Amino acid sequence: MADLPHILFFFLVLPIILLLLLIPASWYEAEGYADLGVVDFVASEVAMRVRQHEINDHDIIYRATDGSGLSFLEAATRQSARAAVREQRHVQRHVYISHQKPAGVLRLFRLTTGQVFLPVEEDLQDYLDTGRRITAATYVVGFGYTVVYLSGVVLCRRKRREKGT
């Protein structure tokens, strides 16, 4: 149990901070995105996410009707996902693509495609500002944990030295 802070730091907090540092600054500015306009999508299939041998989440896969190859996922309940596909529900999304593509390790993550699919009434800069606030909060928590962790390491070493002498 004494190793829990070390495990949390090296396998959770530190990698998250490092990944967030790799995100290009242009991903938080509307000028960093090409506007593809409003695209019509149709619900085409249901994707199921499996965790610990159980199907926990369902996603509706929407594909562009214009043949552009664009697609996005939307979380849904099992029943509503199946109904959307059965009815071939149409939705419109304002599509933006980042001028700067994910590089390095970021390419491994499904959600870092550099594509943004927003409901028509939602503003891109508001969406990006929310992402920036979440990232800033993660930095604060991560760096705060790092300071507490390193302070604890220093205090434990001082205690050991004092006991040893």
Tab-separated table of C-alpha atoms in Angstrom:
chain	number	residue	atom	x	y	z
A	1	MET	CA	0.000	0.000	0.000
A	2	ALA	CA	2.968	2.315	0.557
A	3	ASP	CA	3.751	2.042	-3.168
A	4	LEU	CA	0.369	3.437	-4.229
A	5	PRO	CA	1.574	7.082	-4.485
A	6	HIS	CA	4.537	5.942	-6.601
A	7	ILE	CA	2.301	3.865	-8.866
A	8	LEU	CA	-0.203	6.704	-9.274
A	9	PHE	CA	2.543	9.175	-10.067
A	10	PHE	CA	4.552	7.144	-12.569
A	11	PHE	CA	1.716	5.314	-14.327
A	12	LEU	CA	-1.160	7.802	-14.213
A	13	VAL	CA	-0.321	11.410	-13.392
A	14	LEU	CA	3.012	11.775	-15.185
A	15	PRO	CA	1.878	10.189	-18.491
A	16	ILE	CA	-1.289	12.333	-18.574
A	17	ILE	CA	0.711	15.520	-18.027
A	18	LEU	CA	3.215	14.529	-20.706
A	19	LEU	CA	0.443	13.706	-23.213
A	20	LEU	CA	-1.285	17.018	-22.567
A	21	LEU	CA	1.994	18.841	-23.200
A	22	LEU	CA	2.081	17.282	-26.688
A	23	ILE	CA	-1.229	18.874	-27.741
A	24	PRO	CA	-0.542	21.639	-30.278
A	25	ALA	CA	-1.639	25.106	-29.150
A	26	SER	CA	-3.461	25.580	-32.468
A	27	TRP	CA	-5.980	22.948	-31.358
A	28	TYR	CA	-7.416	25.536	-28.949
A	29	GLU	CA	-7.843	28.336	-31.511
A	30	ALA	CA	-10.657	28.450	-34.069
A	31	GLU	CA	-8.165	29.778	-36.650
A	32	GLY	CA	-6.372	26.417	-36.449
A	33	TYR	CA	-9.314	24.633	-38.109
A	34	ALA	CA	-10.607	24.422	-41.666
A	35	ASP	CA	-14.377	24.836	-41.848
A	36	LEU	CA	-15.934	22.108	-44.009
A	37	GLY	CA	-19.406	23.519	-43.453
A	38	VAL	CA	-22.571	21.706	-42.440
A	39	VAL	CA	-22.635	18.024	-43.425
A	40	ASP	CA	-25.600	15.642	-43.315
A	41	PHE	CA	-24.979	12.306	-41.552
A	42	VAL	CA	-27.079	9.157	-41.264
A	43	ALA	CA	-27.018	6.604	-38.424
A	44	SER	CA	-25.489	3.529	-40.013
A	45	GLU	CA	-24.563	1.063	-37.286
A	46	VAL	CA	-24.248	0.421	-33.567
A	47	ALA	CA	-20.826	-0.046	-32.011
A	48	MET	CA	-20.516	-1.718	-28.630
A	49	ARG	CA	-17.691	-1.058	-26.184
A	50	VAL	CA	-16.700	-4.017	-24.052
A	51	ARG	CA	-15.102	-3.615	-20.640
A	52	GLN	CA	-14.246	-6.565	-18.436
A	53	HIS	CA	-16.137	-8.985	-20.680
A	54	GLU	CA	-19.365	-6.966	-20.470
A	55	ILE	CA	-20.940	-4.672	-23.034
A	56	ASN	CA	-21.220	-1.412	-21.136
A	57	ASP	CA	-21.585	1.314	-23.702
A	58	HIS	CA	-23.178	1.710	-27.091
A	59	ASP	CA	-22.305	4.218	-29.791
A	60	ILE	CA	-24.161	5.195	-32.910
A	61	ILE	CA	-21.842	5.458	-35.897
A	62	TYR	CA	-22.963	8.290	-38.157
A	63	ARG	CA	-21.590	8.395	-41.718
A	64	ALA	CA	-21.690	11.353	-44.108
A	65	THR	CA	-24.318	11.072	-46.816
A	66	ASP	CA	-22.202	13.050	-49.311
A	67	GLY	CA	-19.652	10.249	-49.774
A	68	SER	CA	-16.816	12.235	-48.155
A	69	GLY	CA	-15.973	9.342	-45.823
A	70	LEU	CA	-16.516	11.431	-42.695
A	71	SER	CA	-17.990	9.641	-39.696
A	72	PHE	CA	-18.386	10.203	-35.987
A	73	LEU	CA	-19.606	8.362	-32.893
A	74	GLU	CA	-22.375	9.408	-30.547
A	75	ALA	CA	-22.938	7.701	-27.189
A	76	ALA	CA	-26.427	6.255	-26.699
A	77	THR	CA	-28.369	3.659	-24.796
A	78	ARG	CA	-28.762	0.281	-26.431
A	79	GLN	CA	-32.393	0.847	-27.343
A	80	SER	CA	-31.943	4.373	-28.688
A	81	ALA	CA	-28.869	3.340	-30.706
A	82	ARG	CA	-30.746	0.487	-32.346
A	83	ALA	CA	-33.776	2.713	-33.009
A	84	ALA	CA	-31.587	5.403	-34.603
A	85	VAL	CA	-30.020	2.880	-36.979
A	86	ARG	CA	-33.334	1.210	-37.768
A	87	GLU	CA	-34.932	4.590	-38.568
A	88	GLN	CA	-31.765	5.754	-40.363
A	89	ARG	CA	-31.869	8.962	-38.350
A	90	HIS	CA	-30.314	11.977	-40.085
A	91	VAL	CA	-28.353	14.630	-38.192
A	92	GLN	CA	-26.448	17.670	-39.305
A	93	ARG	CA	-23.075	18.602	-37.894
A	94	HIS	CA	-20.782	21.512	-38.553
A	95	VAL	CA	-17.448	19.864	-39.397
A	96	TYR	CA	-14.015	21.346	-38.741
A	97	ILE	CA	-10.633	19.740	-39.409
A	98	SER	CA	-7.446	20.860	-37.703
A	99	HIS	CA	-4.709	22.258	-39.912
A	100	GLN	CA	-2.191	20.545	-37.626
A	101	LYS	CA	-2.579	16.762	-37.525
A	102	PRO	CA	-1.796	14.728	-34.395
A	103	ALA	CA	1.864	13.773	-34.167
A	104	GLY	CA	3.816	11.103	-32.343
A	105	VAL	CA	2.043	9.341	-29.526
A	106	LEU	CA	-1.155	11.358	-29.996
A	107	ARG	CA	-1.856	9.450	-33.230
A	108	LEU	CA	-2.501	6.338	-31.125
A	109	PHE	CA	-5.565	7.825	-29.461
A	110	ARG	CA	-8.934	7.500	-31.162
A	111	LEU	CA	-10.186	10.933	-30.112
A	112	THR	CA	-7.231	12.900	-31.496
A	113	THR	CA	-8.147	12.812	-35.163
A	114	GLY	CA	-8.131	16.589	-35.423
A	115	GLN	CA	-11.761	16.489	-36.568
A	116	VAL	CA	-14.547	18.270	-34.707
A	117	PHE	CA	-18.230	17.494	-35.313
A	118	LEU	CA	-20.463	20.067	-33.633
A	119	PRO	CA	-24.221	20.485	-33.592
A	120	VAL	CA	-25.054	23.298	-35.997
A	121	GLU	CA	-26.028	25.722	-33.212
A	122	GLU	CA	-22.787	25.229	-31.211
A	123	ASP	CA	-19.840	27.635	-31.606
A	124	LEU	CA	-16.364	26.221	-32.334
A	125	GLN	CA	-14.489	28.661	-30.097
A	126	ASP	CA	-16.793	27.887	-27.136
A	127	TYR	CA	-16.129	24.184	-27.682
A	128	LEU	CA	-12.358	24.773	-27.826
A	129	ASP	CA	-12.460	27.006	-24.729
A	130	THR	CA	-14.123	24.166	-22.803
A	131	GLY	CA	-11.310	21.854	-23.883
A	132	ARG	CA	-8.732	24.422	-22.794
A	133	ARG	CA	-10.360	24.755	-19.356
A	134	ILE	CA	-10.410	20.964	-18.886
A	135	THR	CA	-6.754	20.765	-19.902
A	136	ALA	CA	-5.820	23.591	-17.515
A	137	ALA	CA	-7.654	21.888	-14.644
A	138	THR	CA	-5.832	18.645	-15.433
A	139	TYR	CA	-2.499	20.487	-15.363
A	140	VAL	CA	-3.329	22.037	-11.990
A	141	VAL	CA	-4.353	18.699	-10.471
A	142	GLY	CA	-1.380	16.900	-12.029
A	143	PHE	CA	1.200	19.455	-10.991
A	144	GLY	CA	-0.417	19.741	-7.543
A	145	TYR	CA	-0.142	15.980	-7.102
A	146	THR	CA	3.468	16.148	-8.297
A	147	VAL	CA	4.317	18.799	-5.683
A	148	VAL	CA	2.616	16.803	-2.915
A	149	TYR	CA	4.318	13.593	-4.088
A	150	LEU	CA	7.791	15.144	-4.226
A	151	SER	CA	7.258	16.864	-0.857
A	152	GLY	CA	6.320	13.508	0.654
A	153	VAL	CA	9.411	11.861	-0.814
A	154	VAL	CA	11.655	14.615	0.578
A	155	LEU	CA	10.009	14.451	4.041
A	156	CYS	CA	10.305	10.650	4.172
A	157	ARG	CA	13.990	10.824	3.276
A	158	ARG	CA	14.619	13.482	5.935
A	159	LYS	CA	12.878	11.309	8.549
A	160	ARG	CA	14.981	8.304	7.581
A	161	ARG	CA	18.199	10.341	7.822
A	162	GLU	CA	17.200	11.712	11.214
A	163	LYS	CA	16.435	8.198	12.514
A	164	GLY	CA	19.681	6.843	11.064
A	165	THR	CA	21.906	9.415	12.798
